[in-house]
PDB file of C-alpha atoms in Angstrom:
ATOM      1  CA  LEU A   1      13.592 -16.468   8.347  1.00  0.00           C
ATOM      2  CA  VAL A   2      12.846 -15.533  11.950  1.00  0.00           C
ATOM      3  CA  GLU A   3       9.366 -14.993  13.328  1.00  0.00           C
ATOM      4  CA  PHE A   4       8.878 -12.573  16.201  1.00  0.00           C
ATOM      5  CA  GLU A   5       6.004 -11.602  18.486  1.00  0.00           C
ATOM      6  CA  SER A   6       7.422  -8.970  20.785  1.00  0.00           C
ATOM      7  CA  ALA A   7      10.002  -6.269  21.302  1.00  0.00           C
ATOM      8  CA  GLY A   8      11.722  -8.602  23.747  1.00  0.00           C
ATOM      9  CA  GLU A   9      12.255 -11.196  21.029  1.00  0.00           C
ATOM     10  CA  LEU A  10      13.618  -8.545  18.680  1.00  0.00           C
ATOM     11  CA  ARG A  11      15.939  -7.327  21.422  1.00  0.00           C
ATOM     12  CA  ASP A  12      17.331 -10.865  21.775  1.00  0.00           C
ATOM     13  CA  ILE A  13      17.735 -11.217  17.998  1.00  0.00           C
ATOM     14  CA  PHE A  14      19.662  -7.970  17.567  1.00  0.00           C
ATOM     15  CA  ALA A  15      21.669  -8.354  20.759  1.00  0.00           C
ATOM     16  CA  GLU A  16      22.700 -11.961  20.065  1.00  0.00           C
ATOM     17  CA  LEU A  17      22.508 -12.568  16.291  1.00  0.00           C
ATOM     18  CA  LYS A  18      23.470  -8.989  15.413  1.00  0.00           C
ATOM     19  CA  PRO A  19      22.401  -9.400  11.771  1.00  0.00           C
ATOM     20  CA  GLU A  20      24.235  -7.085   9.396  1.00  0.00           C
ATOM     21  CA  LYS A  21      21.502  -7.401   6.785  1.00  0.00           C
ATOM     22  CA  TRP A  22      17.813  -7.823   7.536  1.00  0.00           C
ATOM     23  CA  TYR A  23      14.404  -7.127   6.052  1.00  0.00           C
ATOM     24  CA  VAL A  24      10.894  -7.254   7.497  1.00  0.00           C
ATOM     25  CA  LEU A  25       8.665  -9.525   5.433  1.00  0.00           C
ATOM     26  CA  GLY A  26       4.982  -9.380   6.332  1.00  0.00           C
ATOM     27  CA  GLU A  27       2.659 -11.198   3.947  1.00  0.00           C
ATOM     28  CA  GLY A  28       5.095 -10.545   1.091  1.00  0.00           C
ATOM     29  CA  ASN A  29       2.567  -9.055  -1.312  1.00  0.00           C
ATOM     30  CA  ASN A  30       4.605  -5.930  -1.989  1.00  0.00           C
ATOM     31  CA  THR A  31       8.024  -7.529  -2.308  1.00  0.00           C
ATOM     32  CA  LEU A  32       9.781  -8.819  -5.411  1.00  0.00           C
ATOM     33  CA  PHE A  33      12.749 -11.105  -4.816  1.00  0.00           C
ATOM     34  CA  THR A  34      15.249 -11.062  -7.687  1.00  0.00           C
ATOM     35  CA  ARG A  35      17.681 -13.454  -5.982  1.00  0.00           C
ATOM     36  CA  ASP A  36      18.063 -15.485  -2.790  1.00  0.00           C
ATOM     37  CA  TYR A  37      18.163 -13.110   0.168  1.00  0.00           C
ATOM     38  CA  ASP A  38      21.531 -13.265   1.944  1.00  0.00           C
ATOM     39  CA  GLY A  39      20.361 -11.905   5.278  1.00  0.00           C
ATOM     40  CA  VAL A  40      17.733 -12.382   7.967  1.00  0.00           C
ATOM     41  CA  LEU A  41      14.053 -12.090   7.080  1.00  0.00           C
ATOM     42  CA  LEU A  42      11.977 -10.996  10.081  1.00  0.00           C
ATOM     43  CA  THR A  43       8.272 -11.838  10.061  1.00  0.00           C
ATOM     44  CA  PRO A  44       5.825 -10.392  12.622  1.00  0.00           C
ATOM     45  CA  VAL A  45       3.396 -12.998  13.921  1.00  0.00           C
ATOM     46  CA  ALA A  46       1.857 -11.099  16.853  1.00  0.00           C
ATOM     47  CA  ARG A  47      -1.941 -10.912  16.712  1.00  0.00           C
ATOM     48  CA  GLY A  48      -4.396  -8.709  18.539  1.00  0.00           C
ATOM     49  CA  ARG A  49      -7.026  -6.015  18.022  1.00  0.00           C
ATOM     50  CA  GLU A  50      -8.460  -3.996  20.890  1.00  0.00           C
ATOM     51  CA  VAL A  51     -10.301  -0.763  21.567  1.00  0.00           C
ATOM     52  CA  ILE A  52      -8.070   1.137  23.989  1.00  0.00           C
ATOM     53  CA  SER A  53     -10.277   4.223  24.404  1.00  0.00           C
ATOM     54  CA  GLU A  54     -13.552   5.542  23.051  1.00  0.00           C
ATOM     55  CA  ASP A  55     -16.323   8.077  23.445  1.00  0.00           C
ATOM     56  CA  ASP A  56     -19.607   8.779  21.658  1.00  0.00           C
ATOM     57  CA  THR A  57     -17.924   9.855  18.426  1.00  0.00           C
ATOM     58  CA  MET A  58     -14.697   7.867  18.069  1.00  0.00           C
ATOM     59  CA  ALA A  59     -12.727   4.789  19.079  1.00  0.00           C
ATOM     60  CA  MET A  60      -8.979   4.384  19.395  1.00  0.00           C
ATOM     61  CA  VAL A  61      -7.982   0.896  18.264  1.00  0.00           C
ATOM     62  CA  ARG A  62      -4.598  -0.779  18.756  1.00  0.00           C
ATOM     63  CA  VAL A  63      -3.656  -3.518  16.282  1.00  0.00           C
ATOM     64  CA  ALA A  64      -0.601  -5.781  16.304  1.00  0.00           C
ATOM     65  CA  ALA A  65       1.688  -5.677  13.270  1.00  0.00           C
ATOM     66  CA  GLY A  66       1.129  -9.325  12.370  1.00  0.00           C
ATOM     67  CA  GLU A  67      -2.628  -8.950  11.885  1.00  0.00           C
ATOM     68  CA  ASN A  68      -4.018  -9.377   8.375  1.00  0.00           C
ATOM     69  CA  TRP A  69      -5.062  -5.979   7.056  1.00  0.00           C
ATOM     70  CA  ASP A  70      -8.342  -6.993   5.406  1.00  0.00           C
ATOM     71  CA  GLU A  71      -9.414  -9.009   8.429  1.00  0.00           C
ATOM     72  CA  PHE A  72      -8.892  -5.840  10.473  1.00  0.00           C
ATOM     73  CA  VAL A  73     -11.038  -3.854   8.008  1.00  0.00           C
ATOM     74  CA  ALA A  74     -13.818  -6.459   8.280  1.00  0.00           C
ATOM     75  CA  TRP A  75     -13.563  -6.272  12.085  1.00  0.00           C
ATOM     76  CA  CYS A  76     -14.030  -2.481  11.937  1.00  0.00           C
ATOM     77  CA  VAL A  77     -17.041  -2.771   9.630  1.00  0.00           C
ATOM     78  CA  ASP A  78     -18.656  -5.315  11.977  1.00  0.00           C
ATOM     79  CA  ARG A  79     -18.288  -2.787  14.819  1.00  0.00           C
ATOM     80  CA  GLU A  80     -19.571   0.191  12.797  1.00  0.00           C
ATOM     81  CA  LEU A  81     -16.227   1.994  12.929  1.00  0.00           C
ATOM     82  CA  TRP A  82     -15.578   4.292   9.963  1.00  0.00           C
ATOM     83  CA  GLY A  83     -12.260   5.140   8.351  1.00  0.00           C
ATOM     84  CA  VAL A  84     -10.702   2.063   6.722  1.00  0.00           C
ATOM     85  CA  GLU A  85     -13.615   0.677   4.663  1.00  0.00           C
ATOM     86  CA  ASN A  86     -12.268   2.150   1.389  1.00  0.00           C
ATOM     87  CA  LEU A  87      -9.069   0.180   1.985  1.00  0.00           C
ATOM     88  CA  SER A  88     -10.869  -3.167   1.838  1.00  0.00           C
ATOM     89  CA  ALA A  89      -9.283  -6.152   0.072  1.00  0.00           C
ATOM     90  CA  ILE A  90      -5.747  -4.751   0.094  1.00  0.00           C
ATOM     91  CA  PRO A  91      -3.390  -7.699   0.641  1.00  0.00           C
ATOM     92  CA  SER A  92      -1.143  -6.645   3.494  1.00  0.00           C
ATOM     93  CA  SER A  93      -0.276  -7.050   7.124  1.00  0.00           C
ATOM     94  CA  VAL A  94      -1.193  -4.189   9.452  1.00  0.00           C
ATOM     95  CA  GLY A  95       2.476  -3.494  10.162  1.00  0.00           C
ATOM     96  CA  ALA A  96       3.168  -2.853   6.482  1.00  0.00           C
ATOM     97  CA  ALA A  97       0.281  -0.397   6.061  1.00  0.00           C
ATOM     98  CA  PRO A  98       2.027   2.725   7.436  1.00  0.00           C
ATOM     99  CA  VAL A  99       5.307   1.952   5.656  1.00  0.00           C
ATOM    100  CA  GLN A 100       3.711   2.367   2.232  1.00  0.00           C
ATOM    101  CA  ASN A 101       0.918   4.634   3.464  1.00  0.00           C
ATOM    102  CA  ILE A 102      -1.436   2.296   1.626  1.00  0.00           C
ATOM    103  CA  GLY A 103      -4.272   3.946  -0.221  1.00  0.00           C
ATOM    104  CA  ALA A 104      -7.206   3.277  -2.536  1.00  0.00           C
ATOM    105  CA  TYR A 105     -10.436   4.891  -3.718  1.00  0.00           C
ATOM    106  CA  GLY A 106      -9.704   8.321  -2.289  1.00  0.00           C
ATOM    107  CA  ALA A 107      -8.492   7.135   1.126  1.00  0.00           C
ATOM    108  CA  GLU A 108      -5.036   6.738   2.649  1.00  0.00           C
ATOM    109  CA  VAL A 109      -4.184   4.976   5.873  1.00  0.00           C
ATOM    110  CA  LYS A 110      -2.422   8.111   7.185  1.00  0.00           C
ATOM    111  CA  ASP A 111      -5.859   9.687   7.547  1.00  0.00           C
ATOM    112  CA  VAL A 112      -6.742   7.328  10.410  1.00  0.00           C
ATOM    113  CA  ILE A 113      -3.391   6.465  11.989  1.00  0.00           C
ATOM    114  CA  SER A 114      -2.819   8.028  15.389  1.00  0.00           C
ATOM    115  CA  THR A 115       0.429   6.399  16.501  1.00  0.00           C
ATOM    116  CA  VAL A 116       2.942   3.876  15.169  1.00  0.00           C
ATOM    117  CA  GLU A 117       4.892   1.850  17.702  1.00  0.00           C
ATOM    118  CA  TYR A 118       8.231   0.478  16.514  1.00  0.00           C
ATOM    119  CA  PHE A 119      11.386  -1.223  17.756  1.00  0.00           C
ATOM    120  CA  ASP A 120      14.601   0.713  17.198  1.00  0.00           C
ATOM    121  CA  VAL A 121      17.358  -1.755  16.284  1.00  0.00           C
ATOM    122  CA  GLU A 122      20.100   0.728  17.235  1.00  0.00           C
ATOM    123  CA  THR A 123      18.896   1.615  20.734  1.00  0.00           C
ATOM    124  CA  LEU A 124      17.003  -1.688  21.277  1.00  0.00           C
ATOM    125  CA  GLU A 125      14.117   0.371  22.652  1.00  0.00           C
ATOM    126  CA  VAL A 126      10.425   0.713  21.775  1.00  0.00           C
ATOM    127  CA  VAL A 127       9.455   4.096  20.305  1.00  0.00           C
ATOM    128  CA  ARG A 128       5.987   5.587  19.837  1.00  0.00           C
ATOM    129  CA  LEU A 129       5.747   7.863  16.826  1.00  0.00           C
ATOM    130  CA  ALA A 130       2.809  10.256  16.391  1.00  0.00           C
ATOM    131  CA  ASN A 131       1.159  10.608  12.995  1.00  0.00           C
ATOM    132  CA  ALA A 132       2.652  14.061  12.445  1.00  0.00           C
ATOM    133  CA  ASP A 133       6.173  12.636  12.840  1.00  0.00           C
ATOM    134  CA  CYS A 134       5.720   9.757  10.384  1.00  0.00           C
ATOM    135  CA  GLU A 135       6.399  11.965   7.342  1.00  0.00           C
ATOM    136  CA  PHE A 136       3.482  10.469   5.445  1.00  0.00           C
ATOM    137  CA  GLY A 137       3.195  11.211   1.735  1.00  0.00           C
ATOM    138  CA  TYR A 138       1.937   9.457  -1.368  1.00  0.00           C
ATOM    139  CA  ARG A 139       3.108   5.852  -0.775  1.00  0.00           C
ATOM    140  CA  GLU A 140       5.750   7.301   1.512  1.00  0.00           C
ATOM    141  CA  SER A 141       6.688   7.478   5.183  1.00  0.00           C
ATOM    142  CA  CYS A 142       9.777   7.833   7.336  1.00  0.00           C
ATOM    143  CA  PHE A 143       9.889   4.024   7.527  1.00  0.00           C
ATOM    144  CA  LYS A 144      11.006   4.021   3.875  1.00  0.00           C
ATOM    145  CA  HIS A 145      13.620   6.720   4.471  1.00  0.00           C
ATOM    146  CA  ALA A 146      14.974   7.953   7.832  1.00  0.00           C
ATOM    147  CA  LEU A 147      13.923   4.786   9.689  1.00  0.00           C
ATOM    148  CA  ARG A 148      14.613   2.331   6.879  1.00  0.00           C
ATOM    149  CA  GLY A 149      16.929  -0.330   8.264  1.00  0.00           C
ATOM    150  CA  ARG A 150      16.323   0.927  11.785  1.00  0.00           C
ATOM    151  CA  GLY A 151      12.627   0.737  12.736  1.00  0.00           C
ATOM    152  CA  ILE A 152      10.551  -2.452  12.929  1.00  0.00           C
ATOM    153  CA  ILE A 153       6.833  -1.787  13.411  1.00  0.00           C
ATOM    154  CA  LEU A 154       5.232  -3.598  16.349  1.00  0.00           C
ATOM    155  CA  ALA A 155       1.719  -2.129  16.420  1.00  0.00           C
ATOM    156  CA  VAL A 156      -0.416   0.628  14.962  1.00  0.00           C
ATOM    157  CA  GLU A 157      -3.082   2.689  16.709  1.00  0.00           C
ATOM    158  CA  PHE A 158      -6.010   4.002  14.661  1.00  0.00           C
ATOM    159  CA  LYS A 159      -8.510   6.759  15.398  1.00  0.00           C
ATOM    160  CA  LEU A 160     -11.813   5.616  13.887  1.00  0.00           C
ATOM    161  CA  SER A 161     -15.168   7.359  13.752  1.00  0.00           C
ATOM    162  CA  LYS A 162     -18.476   6.161  15.153  1.00  0.00           C
ATOM    163  CA  ILE A 163     -20.194   8.800  13.024  1.00  0.00           C
ATOM    164  CA  ALA A 164     -20.924   7.884   9.395  1.00  0.00           C
ATOM    165  CA  ARG A 165     -18.337   9.459   7.095  1.00  0.00           C
ATOM    166  CA  PRO A 166     -18.720   7.867   3.652  1.00  0.00           C
ATOM    167  CA  ASN A 167     -15.904   8.654   1.212  1.00  0.00           C
ATOM    168  CA  LEU A 168     -17.472   8.152  -2.212  1.00  0.00           C
ATOM    169  CA  GLY A 169     -15.289  10.295  -4.430  1.00  0.00           C
ATOM    170  CA  TYR A 170     -14.772   7.618  -7.072  1.00  0.00           C
ATOM    171  CA  GLY A 171     -17.473   7.022  -9.683  1.00  0.00           C
ATOM    172  CA  ASP A 172     -17.198   3.224  -9.661  1.00  0.00           C
ATOM    173  CA  VAL A 173     -17.682   3.191  -5.895  1.00  0.00           C
ATOM    174  CA  ILE A 174     -20.695   5.505  -5.953  1.00  0.00           C
ATOM    175  CA  ALA A 175     -22.477   3.394  -8.563  1.00  0.00           C
ATOM    176  CA  GLU A 176     -21.769   0.097  -6.820  1.00  0.00           C
ATOM    177  CA  VAL A 177     -22.802   1.446  -3.405  1.00  0.00           C
ATOM    178  CA  GLU A 178     -26.059   2.826  -4.789  1.00  0.00           C
ATOM    179  CA  LYS A 179     -26.813  -0.557  -6.347  1.00  0.00           C
ATOM    180  CA  ARG A 180     -26.627  -2.051  -2.870  1.00  0.00           C
ATOM    181  CA  GLY A 181     -29.012   0.467  -1.352  1.00  0.00           C
ATOM    182  CA  GLY A 182     -26.847   3.324  -0.116  1.00  0.00           C
ATOM    183  CA  ALA A 183     -23.760   4.333   1.834  1.00  0.00           C
ATOM    184  CA  THR A 184     -23.609   1.922   4.759  1.00  0.00           C
ATOM    185  CA  LEU A 185     -20.260   0.603   5.935  1.00  0.00           C
ATOM    186  CA  ARG A 186     -21.052  -2.912   4.748  1.00  0.00           C
ATOM    187  CA  ASN A 187     -22.273  -1.711   1.340  1.00  0.00           C
ATOM    188  CA  ILE A 188     -19.114   0.325   0.808  1.00  0.00           C
ATOM    189  CA  ARG A 189     -16.864  -2.585   1.792  1.00  0.00           C
ATOM    190  CA  GLU A 190     -18.737  -5.051  -0.413  1.00  0.00           C
ATOM    191  CA  ALA A 191     -18.696  -2.630  -3.346  1.00  0.00           C
ATOM    192  CA  ILE A 192     -14.951  -2.083  -3.113  1.00  0.00           C
ATOM    193  CA  CYS A 193     -14.227  -5.797  -2.681  1.00  0.00           C
ATOM    194  CA  ASP A 194     -16.266  -6.536  -5.819  1.00  0.00           C
ATOM    195  CA  ILE A 195     -14.604  -3.761  -7.829  1.00  0.00           C
ATOM    196  CA  ARG A 196     -11.131  -4.928  -6.839  1.00  0.00           C
ATOM    197  CA  SER A 197     -11.871  -8.584  -7.578  1.00  0.00           C
ATOM    198  CA  SER A 198     -13.223  -7.646 -11.026  1.00  0.00           C
ATOM    199  CA  LYS A 199     -10.096  -5.661 -11.939  1.00  0.00           C
ATOM    200  CA  LEU A 200      -7.237  -7.249 -10.036  1.00  0.00           C
ATOM    201  CA  PRO A 201      -5.913 -10.809 -10.302  1.00  0.00           C
ATOM    202  CA  ASP A 202      -5.955 -13.058  -7.243  1.00  0.00           C
ATOM    203  CA  PRO A 203      -2.269 -13.692  -6.366  1.00  0.00           C
ATOM    204  CA  LYS A 204      -3.243 -17.216  -5.302  1.00  0.00           C
ATOM    205  CA  VAL A 205      -4.307 -17.890  -8.892  1.00  0.00           C
ATOM    206  CA  LEU A 206      -2.051 -15.631 -10.986  1.00  0.00           C
ATOM    207  CA  GLY A 207       1.239 -14.492  -9.520  1.00  0.00           C
ATOM    208  CA  ASN A 208       1.464 -10.731  -9.000  1.00  0.00           C
ATOM    209  CA  ALA A 209       2.553  -8.089  -6.505  1.00  0.00           C
ATOM    210  CA  GLY A 210      -0.528  -5.900  -6.758  1.00  0.00           C
ATOM    211  CA  SER A 211      -0.123  -2.434  -8.257  1.00  0.00           C
ATOM    212  CA  PHE A 212       3.467  -2.544  -9.442  1.00  0.00           C
ATOM    213  CA  PHE A 213       3.891   1.154 -10.243  1.00  0.00           C
ATOM    214  CA  LYS A 214       3.226   4.371  -8.345  1.00  0.00           C
ATOM    215  CA  ASN A 215       1.153   7.085  -9.979  1.00  0.00           C
ATOM    216  CA  PRO A 216       3.667   9.727 -11.118  1.00  0.00           C
ATOM    217  CA  VAL A 217       3.531  13.269  -9.760  1.00  0.00           C
ATOM    218  CA  VAL A 218       4.560  15.895 -12.333  1.00  0.00           C
ATOM    219  CA  GLU A 219       4.736  19.667 -12.645  1.00  0.00           C
ATOM    220  CA  ARG A 220       1.402  21.262 -13.510  1.00  0.00           C
ATOM    221  CA  GLU A 221       2.843  22.606 -16.770  1.00  0.00           C
ATOM    222  CA  VAL A 222       3.731  19.064 -17.855  1.00  0.00           C
ATOM    223  CA  ALA A 223       0.232  17.828 -17.035  1.00  0.00           C
ATOM    224  CA  ASP A 224      -1.366  20.770 -18.870  1.00  0.00           C
ATOM    225  CA  ALA A 225       0.656  20.050 -22.009  1.00  0.00           C
ATOM    226  CA  LEU A 226      -0.327  16.375 -21.929  1.00  0.00           C
ATOM    227  CA  THR A 227      -3.986  17.247 -21.328  1.00  0.00           C
ATOM    228  CA  GLN A 228      -3.985  19.375 -24.495  1.00  0.00           C
ATOM    229  CA  GLN A 229      -2.812  16.339 -26.425  1.00  0.00           C
ATOM    230  CA  TYR A 230      -4.843  13.716 -24.542  1.00  0.00           C
ATOM    231  CA  SER A 231      -8.106  15.296 -23.371  1.00  0.00           C
ATOM    232  CA  ASP A 232      -9.265  12.069 -21.661  1.00  0.00           C
ATOM    233  CA  MET A 233      -6.132  11.737 -19.518  1.00  0.00           C
ATOM    234  CA  PRO A 234      -7.021  11.396 -15.808  1.00  0.00           C
ATOM    235  CA  ARG A 235      -5.318  13.895 -13.504  1.00  0.00           C
ATOM    236  CA  TYR A 236      -5.587  14.574  -9.792  1.00  0.00           C
ATOM    237  CA  GLY A 237      -4.580  17.460  -7.580  1.00  0.00           C
ATOM    238  CA  VAL A 238      -1.845  17.120  -4.970  1.00  0.00           C
ATOM    239  CA  PRO A 239      -3.250  18.635  -1.747  1.00  0.00           C
ATOM    240  CA  THR A 240       0.167  19.485  -0.349  1.00  0.00           C
ATOM    241  CA  ASP A 241       1.489  21.191  -3.509  1.00  0.00           C
ATOM    242  CA  GLU A 242      -0.660  23.166  -5.938  1.00  0.00           C
ATOM    243  CA  THR A 243       2.173  23.239  -8.483  1.00  0.00           C
ATOM    244  CA  LYS A 244       2.059  19.444  -8.904  1.00  0.00           C
ATOM    245  CA  VAL A 245      -0.426  17.054 -10.533  1.00  0.00           C
ATOM    246  CA  LYS A 246      -0.744  13.297 -10.062  1.00  0.00           C
ATOM    247  CA  LEU A 247      -1.261  11.225 -13.211  1.00  0.00           C
ATOM    248  CA  ALA A 248      -2.654   7.699 -13.501  1.00  0.00           C
ATOM    249  CA  ALA A 249       0.175   5.251 -14.224  1.00  0.00           C
ATOM    250  CA  GLY A 250      -2.334   2.595 -15.324  1.00  0.00           C
ATOM    251  CA  TRP A 251      -3.763   4.947 -17.965  1.00  0.00           C
ATOM    252  CA  LEU A 252      -0.264   5.851 -19.222  1.00  0.00           C
ATOM    253  CA  ILE A 253       0.665   2.168 -19.551  1.00  0.00           C
ATOM    254  CA  ASP A 254      -2.656   1.345 -21.222  1.00  0.00           C
ATOM    255  CA  ARG A 255      -2.338   4.194 -23.733  1.00  0.00           C
ATOM    256  CA  SER A 256       1.207   3.059 -24.463  1.00  0.00           C
ATOM    257  CA  GLY A 257      -0.349  -0.099 -25.899  1.00  0.00           C
ATOM    258  CA  LEU A 258       0.895  -2.382 -23.147  1.00  0.00           C
ATOM    259  CA  LYS A 259      -2.325  -3.514 -21.461  1.00  0.00           C
ATOM    260  CA  GLY A 260      -2.353  -7.294 -21.843  1.00  0.00           C
ATOM    261  CA  TYR A 261       1.123  -7.254 -23.425  1.00  0.00           C
ATOM    262  CA  ARG A 262       3.210 -10.314 -22.648  1.00  0.00           C
ATOM    263  CA  ASP A 263       6.875 -11.232 -23.009  1.00  0.00           C
ATOM    264  CA  GLY A 264       7.417 -14.878 -22.230  1.00  0.00           C
ATOM    265  CA  SER A 265       6.026 -15.628 -18.784  1.00  0.00           C
ATOM    266  CA  VAL A 266       5.767 -11.981 -17.673  1.00  0.00           C
ATOM    267  CA  GLY A 267       3.077  -9.562 -18.756  1.00  0.00           C
ATOM    268  CA  VAL A 268       0.822  -6.606 -18.055  1.00  0.00           C
ATOM    269  CA  HIS A 269      -2.542  -7.691 -16.680  1.00  0.00           C
ATOM    270  CA  ASP A 270      -5.286  -7.537 -19.292  1.00  0.00           C
ATOM    271  CA  ARG A 271      -7.788  -5.792 -16.973  1.00  0.00           C
ATOM    272  CA  GLN A 272      -5.540  -3.484 -14.928  1.00  0.00           C
ATOM    273  CA  ALA A 273      -2.401  -2.105 -16.560  1.00  0.00           C
ATOM    274  CA  LEU A 274      -0.833  -1.167 -13.206  1.00  0.00           C
ATOM    275  CA  VAL A 275      -0.389  -4.851 -12.409  1.00  0.00           C
ATOM    276  CA  LEU A 276       2.443  -7.027 -13.724  1.00  0.00           C
ATOM    277  CA  VAL A 277       1.711 -10.743 -13.675  1.00  0.00           C
ATOM    278  CA  ASN A 278       3.774 -13.918 -13.689  1.00  0.00           C
ATOM    279  CA  HIS A 279       2.035 -16.438 -15.923  1.00  0.00           C
ATOM    280  CA  GLY A 280       4.222 -19.178 -14.468  1.00  0.00           C
ATOM    281  CA  GLY A 281       7.945 -19.815 -14.253  1.00  0.00           C
ATOM    282  CA  ALA A 282       9.235 -16.250 -14.554  1.00  0.00           C
ATOM    283  CA  THR A 283      12.080 -15.276 -12.257  1.00  0.00           C
ATOM    284  CA  GLY A 284      12.152 -12.109 -10.175  1.00  0.00           C
ATOM    285  CA  GLY A 285      14.908 -10.817 -12.433  1.00  0.00           C
ATOM    286  CA  GLU A 286      12.708 -11.297 -15.497  1.00  0.00           C
ATOM    287  CA  VAL A 287       9.852  -9.425 -13.818  1.00  0.00           C
ATOM    288  CA  LEU A 288      12.218  -6.552 -12.982  1.00  0.00           C
ATOM    289  CA  HIS A 289      13.570  -6.459 -16.544  1.00  0.00           C
ATOM    290  CA  PHE A 290      10.005  -6.338 -17.887  1.00  0.00           C
ATOM    291  CA  ALA A 291       9.127  -3.524 -15.457  1.00  0.00           C
ATOM    292  CA  GLU A 292      12.077  -1.506 -16.758  1.00  0.00           C
ATOM    293  CA  PHE A 293      10.797  -2.089 -20.304  1.00  0.00           C
ATOM    294  CA  VAL A 294       7.338  -0.772 -19.342  1.00  0.00           C
ATOM    295  CA  CYS A 295       8.908   2.334 -17.781  1.00  0.00           C
ATOM    296  CA  SER A 296      10.950   2.990 -20.934  1.00  0.00           C
ATOM    297  CA  VAL A 297       7.902   2.711 -23.231  1.00  0.00           C
ATOM    298  CA  VAL A 298       5.910   5.177 -21.083  1.00  0.00           C
ATOM    299  CA  ARG A 299       8.898   7.534 -20.948  1.00  0.00           C
ATOM    300  CA  THR A 300       9.259   7.486 -24.743  1.00  0.00           C
ATOM    301  CA  LYS A 301       5.563   8.087 -25.427  1.00  0.00           C
ATOM    302  CA  PHE A 302       4.708  10.634 -22.717  1.00  0.00           C
ATOM    303  CA  GLY A 303       8.019  11.947 -21.376  1.00  0.00           C
ATOM    304  CA  VAL A 304       6.882  10.885 -17.891  1.00  0.00           C
ATOM    305  CA  GLU A 305       8.854   8.732 -15.462  1.00  0.00           C
ATOM    306  CA  ILE A 306       6.965   5.999 -13.619  1.00  0.00           C
ATOM    307  CA  ALA A 307       8.588   4.046 -10.805  1.00  0.00           C
ATOM    308  CA  PRO A 308       7.897   0.744  -9.025  1.00  0.00           C
ATOM    309  CA  GLU A 309       5.787   0.760  -5.889  1.00  0.00           C
ATOM    310  CA  VAL A 310       6.961  -2.708  -4.817  1.00  0.00           C
ATOM    311  CA  ASN A 311      10.086  -3.308  -2.755  1.00  0.00           C
ATOM    312  CA  ILE A 312      12.754  -4.966  -4.903  1.00  0.00           C
ATOM    313  CA  LEU A 313      15.336  -7.203  -3.239  1.00  0.00           C
TER     314      LEU A 313
END
């Protein structure tokens, strides 16, 4: 495992070590190891948050890849900068956020990213990539495809608003925010932190990799047929494609009878079916095998394919 702070250090690593196999490991919350990794693990440790430009309505903020994501969100809330508050309490490093296009409670990080700066391991140069060129999609970006194995994120620049722009599209959030007295930045952050802590296990207490599965996107006809059979099934539009519908993987797993189900040391969390937990002693291989079992049960019951969101090594 090699820690790095700068493009210069990465240039030395790839010029001298020339690793054939490597992987960037931030805080590790979205990675499942199924065996010992036979390559170089690169961990960003650079820190830094700064406002690089601003006016009366917005601020452009540059953040180093090694910064803790939730600490960055708290920093924004303290400075009355809107845009990332709905993404509170997501365990991540800032550098990992654009890779997955992290999202929660009606917000995605792509909505506030201006530029991603990365190191190209082939040219050994630093590249600045505008939002429009990052190929952002639902839990997707070019860093998982075209730049996978080539780009190492160094910093991210965010365009944040100084004007209040509450995003309260989720019922749980609205109710919790109202309980606290209304839609201030701090109330929204506190509400989301409380909701997440009530539904999701703390990885420091119960081993897990957060939401293990992505919400599946299906043809509208498939969703319509399922809705006729299951009238309470949640469904969401896909802004970029009116022919597709996004379903809730957690609901599908729950209605498959797997919420709280356990096989040995691996199980489905009893409060949030999207989360697989390690009750102690389970190997990465056992977790992967259990995940495949969950996928097969959902496929049999609903005819819908769900897929892991975590990176599996």
